[in-house]
Amino acid sequence: MISISGFGSSHAEEYGYRYHVECASANRKGLEIVITLPRGYAPFKSLMREEVQKKMTRDRMHISITSEKIISSKTSFSILDQALARRASKELQQFQKSLHLSGLLTLKAILQISGVLENKEVVEVDLMRAWKPLEKALKRAL
């Protein structure tokens, strides 16, 4: 294409992921390519630029990629902020005494305080497998 303002979108699913690609172009004299990718997909920027340059010689092209895990294969782990848990326990006990309340302060109550226990997920992206469906969706969106 020489020059066009427009919008295209496509998606592809493979290997437990769904990729959605949106392309929006605005009329410009030169070729400007802006690519927004999910975390971990940065190595694909140059490959995507090459695909756009095969189709476009001018315009401002904004490409936005999102990925969604369909099949869960993530590893999760918990992080306990022990210092925060100790401070919270101490403050809650002092507050309890100041109100003259009886009862037990449980571990469950302390762990429910925001920031004491956080679940973190590690999502590993297989870049070798991800390019094929991304490329297919990108070409269709362009």
mmCIF file of N, CA and C in Angstrom:
data_model
loop_
_atom_site.group_PDB
_atom_site.id
_atom_site.type_symbol
_atom_site.label_atom_id
_atom_site.label_comp_id
_atom_site.label_asym_id
_atom_site.label_seq_id
_atom_site.Cartn_x
_atom_site.Cartn_y
_atom_site.Cartn_z
ATOM 1 N N MET A 1 0.828 -1.174 0.000
ATOM 2 C CA MET A 1 0.000 0.000 0.000
ATOM 3 C C MET A 1 0.876 1.241 0.000
ATOM 4 N N ILE A 2 0.411 2.253 -0.686
ATOM 5 C CA ILE A 2 1.167 3.495 -0.727
ATOM 6 C C ILE A 2 0.784 4.370 0.458
ATOM 7 N N SER A 3 -0.507 4.670 0.647
ATOM 8 C CA SER A 3 -0.935 5.471 1.783
ATOM 9 C C SER A 3 -2.418 5.241 2.030
ATOM 10 N N ILE A 4 -2.751 5.013 3.264
ATOM 11 C CA ILE A 4 -4.155 4.828 3.620
ATOM 12 C C ILE A 4 -4.325 5.065 5.111
ATOM 13 N N SER A 5 -5.433 5.635 5.496
ATOM 14 C CA SER A 5 -5.792 5.741 6.903
ATOM 15 C C SER A 5 -6.853 4.684 7.151
ATOM 16 N N GLY A 6 -6.656 3.899 8.175
ATOM 17 C CA GLY A 6 -7.622 2.845 8.410
ATOM 18 C C GLY A 6 -7.323 2.042 9.660
ATOM 19 N N PHE A 7 -8.085 0.963 9.799
ATOM 20 C CA PHE A 7 -7.988 0.123 10.975
ATOM 21 C C PHE A 7 -8.200 -1.327 10.567
ATOM 22 N N GLY A 8 -7.434 -2.214 11.175
ATOM 23 C CA GLY A 8 -7.611 -3.638 10.940
ATOM 24 C C GLY A 8 -7.324 -4.401 12.209
ATOM 25 N N SER A 9 -8.011 -5.506 12.384
ATOM 26 C CA SER A 9 -7.736 -6.325 13.561
ATOM 27 C C SER A 9 -7.885 -7.791 13.202
ATOM 28 N N SER A 10 -7.222 -8.615 13.977
ATOM 29 C CA SER A 10 -7.288 -10.054 13.773
ATOM 30 C C SER A 10 -6.846 -10.730 15.059
ATOM 31 N N HIS A 11 -7.089 -12.020 15.126
ATOM 32 C CA HIS A 11 -6.613 -12.779 16.272
ATOM 33 C C HIS A 11 -6.203 -14.174 15.817
ATOM 34 N N ALA A 12 -5.402 -14.808 16.635
ATOM 35 C CA ALA A 12 -4.974 -16.177 16.368
ATOM 36 C C ALA A 12 -4.800 -16.883 17.707
ATOM 37 N N GLU A 13 -5.072 -18.172 17.709
ATOM 38 C CA GLU A 13 -4.921 -18.979 18.916
ATOM 39 C C GLU A 13 -4.014 -20.153 18.613
ATOM 40 N N GLU A 14 -3.070 -20.376 19.487
ATOM 41 C CA GLU A 14 -2.187 -21.525 19.338
ATOM 42 C C GLU A 14 -1.401 -21.720 20.630
ATOM 43 N N TYR A 15 -1.110 -22.972 20.957
ATOM 44 C CA TYR A 15 -0.262 -23.337 22.096
ATOM 45 C C TYR A 15 -0.752 -22.750 23.424
ATOM 46 N N GLY A 16 -2.058 -22.673 23.590
ATOM 47 C CA GLY A 16 -2.608 -22.206 24.855
ATOM 48 C C GLY A 16 -2.715 -20.704 25.008
ATOM 49 N N TYR A 17 -2.450 -19.942 23.940
ATOM 50 C CA TYR A 17 -2.552 -18.484 23.985
ATOM 51 C C TYR A 17 -3.474 -17.985 22.882
ATOM 52 N N ARG A 18 -4.131 -16.878 23.164
ATOM 53 C CA ARG A 18 -4.916 -16.171 22.159
ATOM 54 C C ARG A 18 -4.254 -14.807 21.988
ATOM 55 N N TYR A 19 -3.906 -14.474 20.753
ATOM 56 C CA TYR A 19 -3.260 -13.203 20.437
ATOM 57 C C TYR A 19 -4.237 -12.341 19.652
ATOM 58 N N HIS A 20 -4.332 -11.084 20.045
ATOM 59 C CA HIS A 20 -5.189 -10.146 19.334
ATOM 60 C C HIS A 20 -4.303 -9.010 18.826
ATOM 61 N N VAL A 21 -4.431 -8.720 17.537
ATOM 62 C CA VAL A 21 -3.608 -7.699 16.903
ATOM 63 C C VAL A 21 -4.525 -6.625 16.326
ATOM 64 N N GLU A 22 -4.225 -5.371 16.650
ATOM 65 C CA GLU A 22 -4.944 -4.238 16.074
ATOM 66 C C GLU A 22 -3.944 -3.328 15.389
ATOM 67 N N CYS A 23 -4.275 -2.908 14.183
ATOM 68 C CA CYS A 23 -3.434 -2.003 13.411
ATOM 69 C C CYS A 23 -4.259 -0.770 13.059
ATOM 70 N N ALA A 24 -3.709 0.394 13.333
ATOM 71 C CA ALA A 24 -4.375 1.644 12.979
ATOM 72 C C ALA A 24 -3.366 2.521 12.257
ATOM 73 N N SER A 25 -3.775 3.030 11.108
ATOM 74 C CA SER A 25 -2.860 3.880 10.353
ATOM 75 C C SER A 25 -3.477 5.263 10.150
ATOM 76 N N ALA A 26 -2.588 6.240 10.084
ATOM 77 C CA ALA A 26 -2.996 7.616 9.812
ATOM 78 C C ALA A 26 -2.068 8.148 8.727
ATOM 79 N N ASN A 27 -2.621 8.933 7.843
ATOM 80 C CA ASN A 27 -1.883 9.438 6.699
ATOM 81 C C ASN A 27 -0.693 10.303 7.132
ATOM 82 N N ARG A 28 0.483 9.928 6.699
ATOM 83 C CA ARG A 28 1.722 10.667 6.960
ATOM 84 C C ARG A 28 2.609 10.542 5.724
ATOM 85 N N LYS A 29 3.539 11.478 5.573
ATOM 86 C CA LYS A 29 4.438 11.422 4.420
ATOM 87 C C LYS A 29 5.468 10.315 4.556
ATOM 88 N N GLY A 30 5.991 10.099 5.754
ATOM 89 C CA GLY A 30 6.982 9.051 5.972
ATOM 90 C C GLY A 30 6.341 7.865 6.666
ATOM 91 N N LEU A 31 7.134 6.855 6.898
ATOM 92 C CA LEU A 31 6.642 5.669 7.595
ATOM 93 C C LEU A 31 7.103 5.726 9.044
ATOM 94 N N GLU A 32 6.146 5.716 9.935
ATOM 95 C CA GLU A 32 6.413 5.693 11.371
ATOM 96 C C GLU A 32 5.662 4.493 11.941
ATOM 97 N N ILE A 33 6.377 3.628 12.637
ATOM 98 C CA ILE A 33 5.772 2.410 13.178
ATOM 99 C C ILE A 33 5.886 2.435 14.699
ATOM 100 N N VAL A 34 4.744 2.334 15.368
ATOM 101 C CA VAL A 34 4.685 2.286 16.826
ATOM 102 C C VAL A 34 4.073 0.940 17.195
ATOM 103 N N ILE A 35 4.771 0.182 18.030
ATOM 104 C CA ILE A 35 4.314 -1.160 18.396
ATOM 105 C C ILE A 35 4.186 -1.259 19.907
ATOM 106 N N THR A 36 3.019 -1.698 20.366
ATOM 107 C CA THR A 36 2.767 -1.919 21.786
ATOM 108 C C THR A 36 2.599 -3.415 21.997
ATOM 109 N N LEU A 37 3.478 -3.978 22.821
ATOM 110 C CA LEU A 37 3.493 -5.423 23.059
ATOM 111 C C LEU A 37 3.328 -5.741 24.539
ATOM 112 N N PRO A 38 2.828 -6.940 24.842
ATOM 113 C CA PRO A 38 2.792 -7.365 26.243
ATOM 114 C C PRO A 38 4.204 -7.611 26.767
ATOM 115 N N ARG A 39 4.352 -7.604 28.076
ATOM 116 C CA ARG A 39 5.647 -7.868 28.705
ATOM 117 C C ARG A 39 6.169 -9.230 28.252
ATOM 118 N N GLY A 40 7.440 -9.270 27.895
ATOM 119 C CA GLY A 40 8.072 -10.513 27.480
ATOM 120 C C GLY A 40 8.112 -10.724 25.972
ATOM 121 N N TYR A 41 7.427 -9.873 25.210
ATOM 122 C CA TYR A 41 7.350 -10.052 23.765
ATOM 123 C C TYR A 41 8.210 -9.053 22.991
ATOM 124 N N ALA A 42 9.024 -8.283 23.664
ATOM 125 C CA ALA A 42 9.848 -7.255 23.018
ATOM 126 C C ALA A 42 10.716 -7.772 21.870
ATOM 127 N N PRO A 43 11.225 -9.007 21.926
ATOM 128 C CA PRO A 43 12.048 -9.482 20.806
ATOM 129 C C PRO A 43 11.323 -9.498 19.454
ATOM 130 N N PHE A 44 9.995 -9.417 19.463
ATOM 131 C CA PHE A 44 9.243 -9.458 18.206
ATOM 132 C C PHE A 44 9.134 -8.111 17.502
ATOM 133 N N LYS A 45 9.557 -7.032 18.148
ATOM 134 C CA LYS A 45 9.394 -5.705 17.543
ATOM 135 C C LYS A 45 10.048 -5.604 16.179
ATOM 136 N N SER A 46 11.273 -6.079 16.048
ATOM 137 C CA SER A 46 11.959 -5.949 14.758
ATOM 138 C C SER A 46 11.286 -6.809 13.687
ATOM 139 N N LEU A 47 10.833 -8.003 14.054
ATOM 140 C CA LEU A 47 10.129 -8.854 13.080
ATOM 141 C C LEU A 47 8.826 -8.204 12.627
ATOM 142 N N MET A 48 8.134 -7.573 13.548
ATOM 143 C CA MET A 48 6.878 -6.907 13.199
ATOM 144 C C MET A 48 7.125 -5.691 12.323
ATOM 145 N N ARG A 49 8.178 -4.950 12.623
ATOM 146 C CA ARG A 49 8.539 -3.809 11.768
ATOM 147 C C ARG A 49 8.791 -4.268 10.334
ATOM 148 N N GLU A 50 9.494 -5.377 10.182
ATOM 149 C CA GLU A 50 9.770 -5.913 8.848
ATOM 150 C C GLU A 50 8.476 -6.252 8.114
ATOM 151 N N GLU A 51 7.520 -6.861 8.814
ATOM 152 C CA GLU A 51 6.235 -7.206 8.186
ATOM 153 C C GLU A 51 5.479 -5.954 7.738
ATOM 154 N N VAL A 52 5.494 -4.913 8.567
ATOM 155 C CA VAL A 52 4.814 -3.665 8.205
ATOM 156 C C VAL A 52 5.495 -3.027 7.011
ATOM 157 N N GLN A 53 6.827 -3.025 6.990
ATOM 158 C CA GLN A 53 7.570 -2.405 5.893
ATOM 159 C C GLN A 53 7.358 -3.131 4.570
ATOM 160 N N LYS A 54 6.989 -4.398 4.612
ATOM 161 C CA LYS A 54 6.663 -5.129 3.382
ATOM 162 C C LYS A 54 5.362 -4.617 2.767
ATOM 163 N N LYS A 55 4.465 -4.098 3.603
ATOM 164 C CA LYS A 55 3.143 -3.680 3.141
ATOM 165 C C LYS A 55 2.994 -2.163 3.006
ATOM 166 N N MET A 56 3.732 -1.414 3.822
ATOM 167 C CA MET A 56 3.531 0.023 3.884
ATOM 168 C C MET A 56 4.812 0.761 3.511
ATOM 169 N N THR A 57 4.663 1.902 2.822
ATOM 170 C CA THR A 57 5.826 2.742 2.513
ATOM 171 C C THR A 57 5.721 4.110 3.178
ATOM 172 N N ARG A 58 4.537 4.413 3.705
ATOM 173 C CA ARG A 58 4.325 5.676 4.404
ATOM 174 C C ARG A 58 3.194 5.507 5.392
ATOM 175 N N ASP A 59 2.878 6.530 6.153
ATOM 176 C CA ASP A 59 1.832 6.576 7.175
ATOM 177 C C ASP A 59 2.402 6.323 8.564
ATOM 178 N N ARG A 60 1.599 6.650 9.534
ATOM 179 C CA ARG A 60 1.915 6.327 10.927
ATOM 180 C C ARG A 60 1.101 5.092 11.258
ATOM 181 N N MET A 61 1.786 4.002 11.545
ATOM 182 C CA MET A 61 1.122 2.732 11.829
ATOM 183 C C MET A 61 1.297 2.414 13.312
ATOM 184 N N HIS A 62 0.195 2.274 14.010
ATOM 185 C CA HIS A 62 0.238 1.863 15.416
ATOM 186 C C HIS A 62 -0.291 0.436 15.494
ATOM 187 N N ILE A 63 0.553 -0.441 16.029
ATOM 188 C CA ILE A 63 0.185 -1.847 16.173
ATOM 189 C C ILE A 63 0.122 -2.166 17.657
ATOM 190 N N SER A 64 -0.987 -2.734 18.068
ATOM 191 C CA SER A 64 -1.181 -3.098 19.471
ATOM 192 C C SER A 64 -1.436 -4.597 19.558
ATOM 193 N N ILE A 65 -0.653 -5.268 20.376
ATOM 194 C CA ILE A 65 -0.767 -6.715 20.551
ATOM 195 C C ILE A 65 -1.171 -7.002 21.989
ATOM 196 N N THR A 66 -2.151 -7.864 22.167
ATOM 197 C CA THR A 66 -2.480 -8.365 23.497
ATOM 198 C C THR A 66 -2.434 -9.882 23.446
ATOM 199 N N SER A 67 -2.080 -10.476 24.561
ATOM 200 C CA SER A 67 -2.078 -11.930 24.639
ATOM 201 C C SER A 67 -2.883 -12.357 25.850
ATOM 202 N N GLU A 68 -3.554 -13.485 25.697
ATOM 203 C CA GLU A 68 -4.390 -14.018 26.762
ATOM 204 C C GLU A 68 -4.090 -15.503 26.885
ATOM 205 N N LYS A 69 -3.825 -15.927 28.089
ATOM 206 C CA LYS A 69 -3.551 -17.342 28.313
ATOM 207 C C LYS A 69 -4.876 -18.081 28.359
ATOM 208 N N ILE A 70 -5.019 -19.096 27.515
ATOM 209 C CA ILE A 70 -6.233 -19.893 27.464
ATOM 210 C C ILE A 70 -6.094 -21.101 28.389
ATOM 211 N N ILE A 71 -4.935 -21.737 28.334
ATOM 212 C CA ILE A 71 -4.645 -22.898 29.160
ATOM 213 C C ILE A 71 -3.637 -22.467 30.209
ATOM 214 N N SER A 72 -3.935 -22.727 31.448
ATOM 215 C CA SER A 72 -3.060 -22.294 32.530
ATOM 216 C C SER A 72 -1.889 -23.241 32.712
ATOM 217 N N SER A 73 -0.686 -22.688 32.599
ATOM 218 C CA SER A 73 0.522 -23.452 32.894
ATOM 219 C C SER A 73 1.482 -22.560 33.668
ATOM 220 N N LYS A 74 0.909 -21.644 34.434
ATOM 221 C CA LYS A 74 1.731 -20.701 35.156
ATOM 222 C C LYS A 74 2.162 -21.275 36.501
ATOM 223 N N THR A 75 3.249 -20.788 36.963
ATOM 224 C CA THR A 75 3.769 -21.149 38.260
ATOM 225 C C THR A 75 3.450 -20.001 39.193
ATOM 226 N N SER A 76 2.922 -20.311 40.372
ATOM 227 C CA SER A 76 2.650 -19.236 41.310
ATOM 228 C C SER A 76 3.378 -19.500 42.615
ATOM 229 N N PHE A 77 3.668 -18.432 43.298
ATOM 230 C CA PHE A 77 4.305 -18.532 44.597
ATOM 231 C C PHE A 77 3.809 -17.366 45.450
ATOM 232 N N SER A 78 3.952 -17.497 46.754
ATOM 233 C CA SER A 78 3.490 -16.472 47.668
ATOM 234 C C SER A 78 4.671 -15.778 48.309
ATOM 235 N N ILE A 79 4.471 -14.508 48.568
ATOM 236 C CA ILE A 79 5.485 -13.721 49.249
ATOM 237 C C ILE A 79 4.859 -13.202 50.533
ATOM 238 N N LEU A 80 5.488 -13.512 51.648
ATOM 239 C CA LEU A 80 5.022 -13.077 52.957
ATOM 240 C C LEU A 80 5.908 -11.932 53.428
ATOM 241 N N ASP A 81 5.282 -10.803 53.704
ATOM 242 C CA ASP A 81 6.002 -9.652 54.261
ATOM 243 C C ASP A 81 5.961 -9.812 55.771
ATOM 244 N N GLN A 82 6.993 -10.467 56.321
ATOM 245 C CA GLN A 82 7.011 -10.774 57.752
ATOM 246 C C GLN A 82 7.049 -9.521 58.615
ATOM 247 N N ALA A 83 7.794 -8.522 58.191
ATOM 248 C CA ALA A 83 7.883 -7.280 58.967
ATOM 249 C C ALA A 83 6.515 -6.610 59.056
ATOM 250 N N LEU A 84 5.804 -6.560 57.944
ATOM 251 C CA LEU A 84 4.468 -5.970 57.937
ATOM 252 C C LEU A 84 3.519 -6.788 58.801
ATOM 253 N N ALA A 85 3.620 -8.103 58.740
ATOM 254 C CA ALA A 85 2.768 -8.981 59.554
ATOM 255 C C ALA A 85 3.014 -8.742 61.040
ATOM 256 N N ARG A 86 4.269 -8.602 61.430
ATOM 257 C CA ARG A 86 4.600 -8.350 62.847
ATOM 258 C C ARG A 86 4.064 -6.991 63.305
ATOM 259 N N ARG A 87 4.276 -5.954 62.476
ATOM 260 C CA ARG A 87 3.773 -4.620 62.822
ATOM 261 C C ARG A 87 2.252 -4.617 62.941
ATOM 262 N N ALA A 88 1.602 -5.272 61.986
ATOM 263 C CA ALA A 88 0.138 -5.329 61.986
ATOM 264 C C ALA A 88 -0.370 -6.060 63.225
ATOM 265 N N SER A 89 0.289 -7.166 63.571
ATOM 266 C CA SER A 89 -0.108 -7.934 64.751
ATOM 267 C C SER A 89 0.017 -7.083 66.010
ATOM 268 N N LYS A 90 1.141 -6.399 66.137
ATOM 269 C CA LYS A 90 1.393 -5.557 67.312
ATOM 270 C C LYS A 90 0.360 -4.432 67.409
ATOM 271 N N GLU A 91 0.107 -3.764 66.280
ATOM 272 C CA GLU A 91 -0.860 -2.665 66.264
ATOM 273 C C GLU A 91 -2.268 -3.162 66.573
ATOM 274 N N LEU A 92 -2.627 -4.316 66.024
ATOM 275 C CA LEU A 92 -3.966 -4.849 66.275
ATOM 276 C C LEU A 92 -4.130 -5.242 67.746
ATOM 277 N N GLN A 93 -3.072 -5.817 68.340
ATOM 278 C CA GLN A 93 -3.136 -6.167 69.761
ATOM 279 C C GLN A 93 -3.267 -4.909 70.627
ATOM 280 N N GLN A 94 -2.527 -3.858 70.282
ATOM 281 C CA GLN A 94 -2.617 -2.601 71.025
ATOM 282 C C GLN A 94 -4.008 -1.979 70.868
ATOM 283 N N PHE A 95 -4.534 -2.045 69.671
ATOM 284 C CA PHE A 95 -5.871 -1.507 69.407
ATOM 285 C C PHE A 95 -6.919 -2.291 70.185
ATOM 286 N N GLN A 96 -6.759 -3.604 70.197
ATOM 287 C CA GLN A 96 -7.670 -4.481 70.931
ATOM 288 C C GLN A 96 -7.656 -4.120 72.429
ATOM 289 N N LYS A 97 -6.464 -3.902 72.991
ATOM 290 C CA LYS A 97 -6.343 -3.545 74.409
ATOM 291 C C LYS A 97 -6.957 -2.167 74.676
ATOM 292 N N SER A 98 -6.740 -1.220 73.759
ATOM 293 C CA SER A 98 -7.272 0.133 73.960
ATOM 294 C C SER A 98 -8.798 0.149 73.958
ATOM 295 N N LEU A 99 -9.395 -0.785 73.276
ATOM 296 C CA LEU A 99 -10.864 -0.881 73.232
ATOM 297 C C LEU A 99 -11.406 -1.827 74.301
ATOM 298 N N HIS A 100 -10.495 -2.443 75.065
ATOM 299 C CA HIS A 100 -10.859 -3.400 76.112
ATOM 300 C C HIS A 100 -11.678 -4.554 75.536
ATOM 301 N N LEU A 101 -11.203 -5.087 74.412
ATOM 302 C CA LEU A 101 -11.869 -6.216 73.763
ATOM 303 C C LEU A 101 -11.106 -7.493 74.065
ATOM 304 N N SER A 102 -11.844 -8.556 74.225
ATOM 305 C CA SER A 102 -11.191 -9.848 74.413
ATOM 306 C C SER A 102 -11.288 -10.617 73.103
ATOM 307 N N GLY A 103 -10.558 -11.693 73.027
ATOM 308 C CA GLY A 103 -10.590 -12.515 71.819
ATOM 309 C C GLY A 103 -9.199 -12.770 71.304
ATOM 310 N N LEU A 104 -9.112 -13.724 70.408
ATOM 311 C CA LEU A 104 -7.823 -14.105 69.851
ATOM 312 C C LEU A 104 -7.585 -13.416 68.521
ATOM 313 N N LEU A 105 -6.390 -12.969 68.341
ATOM 314 C CA LEU A 105 -5.964 -12.446 67.048
ATOM 315 C C LEU A 105 -5.383 -13.633 66.289
ATOM 316 N N THR A 106 -5.996 -14.005 65.183
ATOM 317 C CA THR A 106 -5.584 -15.214 64.468
ATOM 318 C C THR A 106 -4.626 -14.904 63.329
ATOM 319 N N LEU A 107 -3.898 -15.922 62.954
ATOM 320 C CA LEU A 107 -3.003 -15.812 61.802
ATOM 321 C C LEU A 107 -3.798 -15.481 60.544
ATOM 322 N N LYS A 108 -4.964 -16.078 60.434
ATOM 323 C CA LYS A 108 -5.820 -15.822 59.270
ATOM 324 C C LYS A 108 -6.152 -14.335 59.148
ATOM 325 N N ALA A 109 -6.458 -13.704 60.282
ATOM 326 C CA ALA A 109 -6.789 -12.277 60.274
ATOM 327 C C ALA A 109 -5.593 -11.448 59.822
ATOM 328 N N ILE A 110 -4.405 -11.816 60.279
ATOM 329 C CA ILE A 110 -3.198 -11.066 59.908
ATOM 330 C C ILE A 110 -2.894 -11.252 58.418
ATOM 331 N N LEU A 111 -3.045 -12.481 57.922
ATOM 332 C CA LEU A 111 -2.744 -12.748 56.513
ATOM 333 C C LEU A 111 -3.725 -12.068 55.563
ATOM 334 N N GLN A 112 -4.899 -11.697 56.066
ATOM 335 C CA GLN A 112 -5.885 -11.026 55.224
ATOM 336 C C GLN A 112 -5.640 -9.526 55.100
ATOM 337 N N ILE A 113 -4.690 -9.014 55.850
ATOM 338 C CA ILE A 113 -4.345 -7.596 55.758
ATOM 339 C C ILE A 113 -3.619 -7.353 54.441
ATOM 340 N N SER A 114 -4.041 -6.344 53.739
ATOM 341 C CA SER A 114 -3.475 -6.038 52.426
ATOM 342 C C SER A 114 -1.963 -5.870 52.478
ATOM 343 N N GLY A 115 -1.261 -6.587 51.624
ATOM 344 C CA GLY A 115 0.180 -6.474 51.514
ATOM 345 C C GLY A 115 0.970 -7.475 52.333
ATOM 346 N N VAL A 116 0.322 -8.136 53.311
ATOM 347 C CA VAL A 116 1.041 -9.105 54.138
ATOM 348 C C VAL A 116 1.374 -10.348 53.324
ATOM 349 N N LEU A 117 0.427 -10.848 52.579
ATOM 350 C CA LEU A 117 0.636 -12.041 51.763
ATOM 351 C C LEU A 117 0.214 -11.722 50.337
ATOM 352 N N GLU A 118 1.145 -11.846 49.414
ATOM 353 C CA GLU A 118 0.843 -11.583 48.005
ATOM 354 C C GLU A 118 1.142 -12.818 47.190
ATOM 355 N N ASN A 119 0.222 -13.172 46.319
ATOM 356 C CA ASN A 119 0.461 -14.275 45.391
ATOM 357 C C ASN A 119 1.019 -13.699 44.110
ATOM 358 N N LYS A 120 2.149 -14.201 43.703
ATOM 359 C CA LYS A 120 2.794 -13.763 42.472
ATOM 360 C C LYS A 120 2.708 -14.896 41.473
ATOM 361 N N GLU A 121 2.525 -14.533 40.226
ATOM 362 C CA GLU A 121 2.477 -15.530 39.159
ATOM 363 C C GLU A 121 3.648 -15.322 38.223
ATOM 364 N N VAL A 122 4.255 -16.413 37.833
ATOM 365 C CA VAL A 122 5.330 -16.368 36.864
ATOM 366 C C VAL A 122 4.767 -16.967 35.579
ATOM 367 N N VAL A 123 4.714 -16.160 34.551
ATOM 368 C CA VAL A 123 4.203 -16.633 33.270
ATOM 369 C C VAL A 123 5.381 -16.716 32.314
ATOM 370 N N GLU A 124 5.638 -17.901 31.853
ATOM 371 C CA GLU A 124 6.746 -18.094 30.930
ATOM 372 C C GLU A 124 6.202 -18.129 29.506
ATOM 373 N N VAL A 125 6.765 -17.283 28.676
ATOM 374 C CA VAL A 125 6.335 -17.186 27.288
ATOM 375 C C VAL A 125 7.327 -17.965 26.429
ATOM 376 N N ASP A 126 6.814 -18.877 25.638
ATOM 377 C CA ASP A 126 7.658 -19.626 24.708
ATOM 378 C C ASP A 126 7.719 -18.828 23.413
ATOM 379 N N LEU A 127 8.755 -18.017 23.274
ATOM 380 C CA LEU A 127 8.863 -17.116 22.131
ATOM 381 C C LEU A 127 8.975 -17.859 20.805
ATOM 382 N N MET A 128 9.572 -19.035 20.822
ATOM 383 C CA MET A 128 9.708 -19.801 19.582
ATOM 384 C C MET A 128 8.333 -20.199 19.037
ATOM 385 N N ARG A 129 7.411 -20.507 19.921
ATOM 386 C CA ARG A 129 6.068 -20.904 19.495
ATOM 387 C C ARG A 129 5.156 -19.706 19.248
ATOM 388 N N ALA A 130 5.425 -18.605 19.911
ATOM 389 C CA ALA A 130 4.521 -17.457 19.854
ATOM 390 C C ALA A 130 4.559 -16.730 18.513
ATOM 391 N N TRP A 131 5.690 -16.739 17.815
ATOM 392 C CA TRP A 131 5.801 -15.937 16.603
ATOM 393 C C TRP A 131 4.840 -16.376 15.513
ATOM 394 N N LYS A 132 4.675 -17.668 15.297
ATOM 395 C CA LYS A 132 3.828 -18.154 14.192
ATOM 396 C C LYS A 132 2.391 -17.617 14.278
ATOM 397 N N PRO A 133 1.687 -17.765 15.411
ATOM 398 C CA PRO A 133 0.325 -17.214 15.455
ATOM 399 C C PRO A 133 0.307 -15.682 15.453
ATOM 400 N N LEU A 134 1.314 -15.051 16.054
ATOM 401 C CA LEU A 134 1.377 -13.596 16.021
ATOM 402 C C LEU A 134 1.559 -13.077 14.596
ATOM 403 N N GLU A 135 2.441 -13.729 13.871
ATOM 404 C CA GLU A 135 2.697 -13.329 12.488
ATOM 405 C C GLU A 135 1.431 -13.475 11.642
ATOM 406 N N LYS A 136 0.733 -14.575 11.844
ATOM 407 C CA LYS A 136 -0.508 -14.819 11.082
ATOM 408 C C LYS A 136 -1.549 -13.724 11.372
ATOM 409 N N ALA A 137 -1.737 -13.407 12.660
ATOM 410 C CA ALA A 137 -2.706 -12.370 13.036
ATOM 411 C C ALA A 137 -2.260 -10.993 12.532
ATOM 412 N N LEU A 138 -0.973 -10.706 12.600
ATOM 413 C CA LEU A 138 -0.465 -9.424 12.129
ATOM 414 C C LEU A 138 -0.713 -9.250 10.636
ATOM 415 N N LYS A 139 -0.406 -10.279 9.853
ATOM 416 C CA LYS A 139 -0.605 -10.194 8.401
ATOM 417 C C LYS A 139 -2.069 -9.966 8.056
ATOM 418 N N ARG A 140 -2.985 -10.643 8.759
ATOM 419 C CA ARG A 140 -4.414 -10.467 8.493
ATOM 420 C C ARG A 140 -4.872 -9.067 8.893
ATOM 421 N N ALA A 141 -4.367 -8.568 10.024
ATOM 422 C CA ALA A 141 -4.765 -7.228 10.482
ATOM 423 C C ALA A 141 -4.255 -6.152 9.526
ATOM 424 N N LEU A 142 -3.035 -6.340 8.992
ATOM 425 C CA LEU A 142 -2.484 -5.368 8.043
ATOM 426 C C LEU A 142 -3.293 -5.374 6.755
#
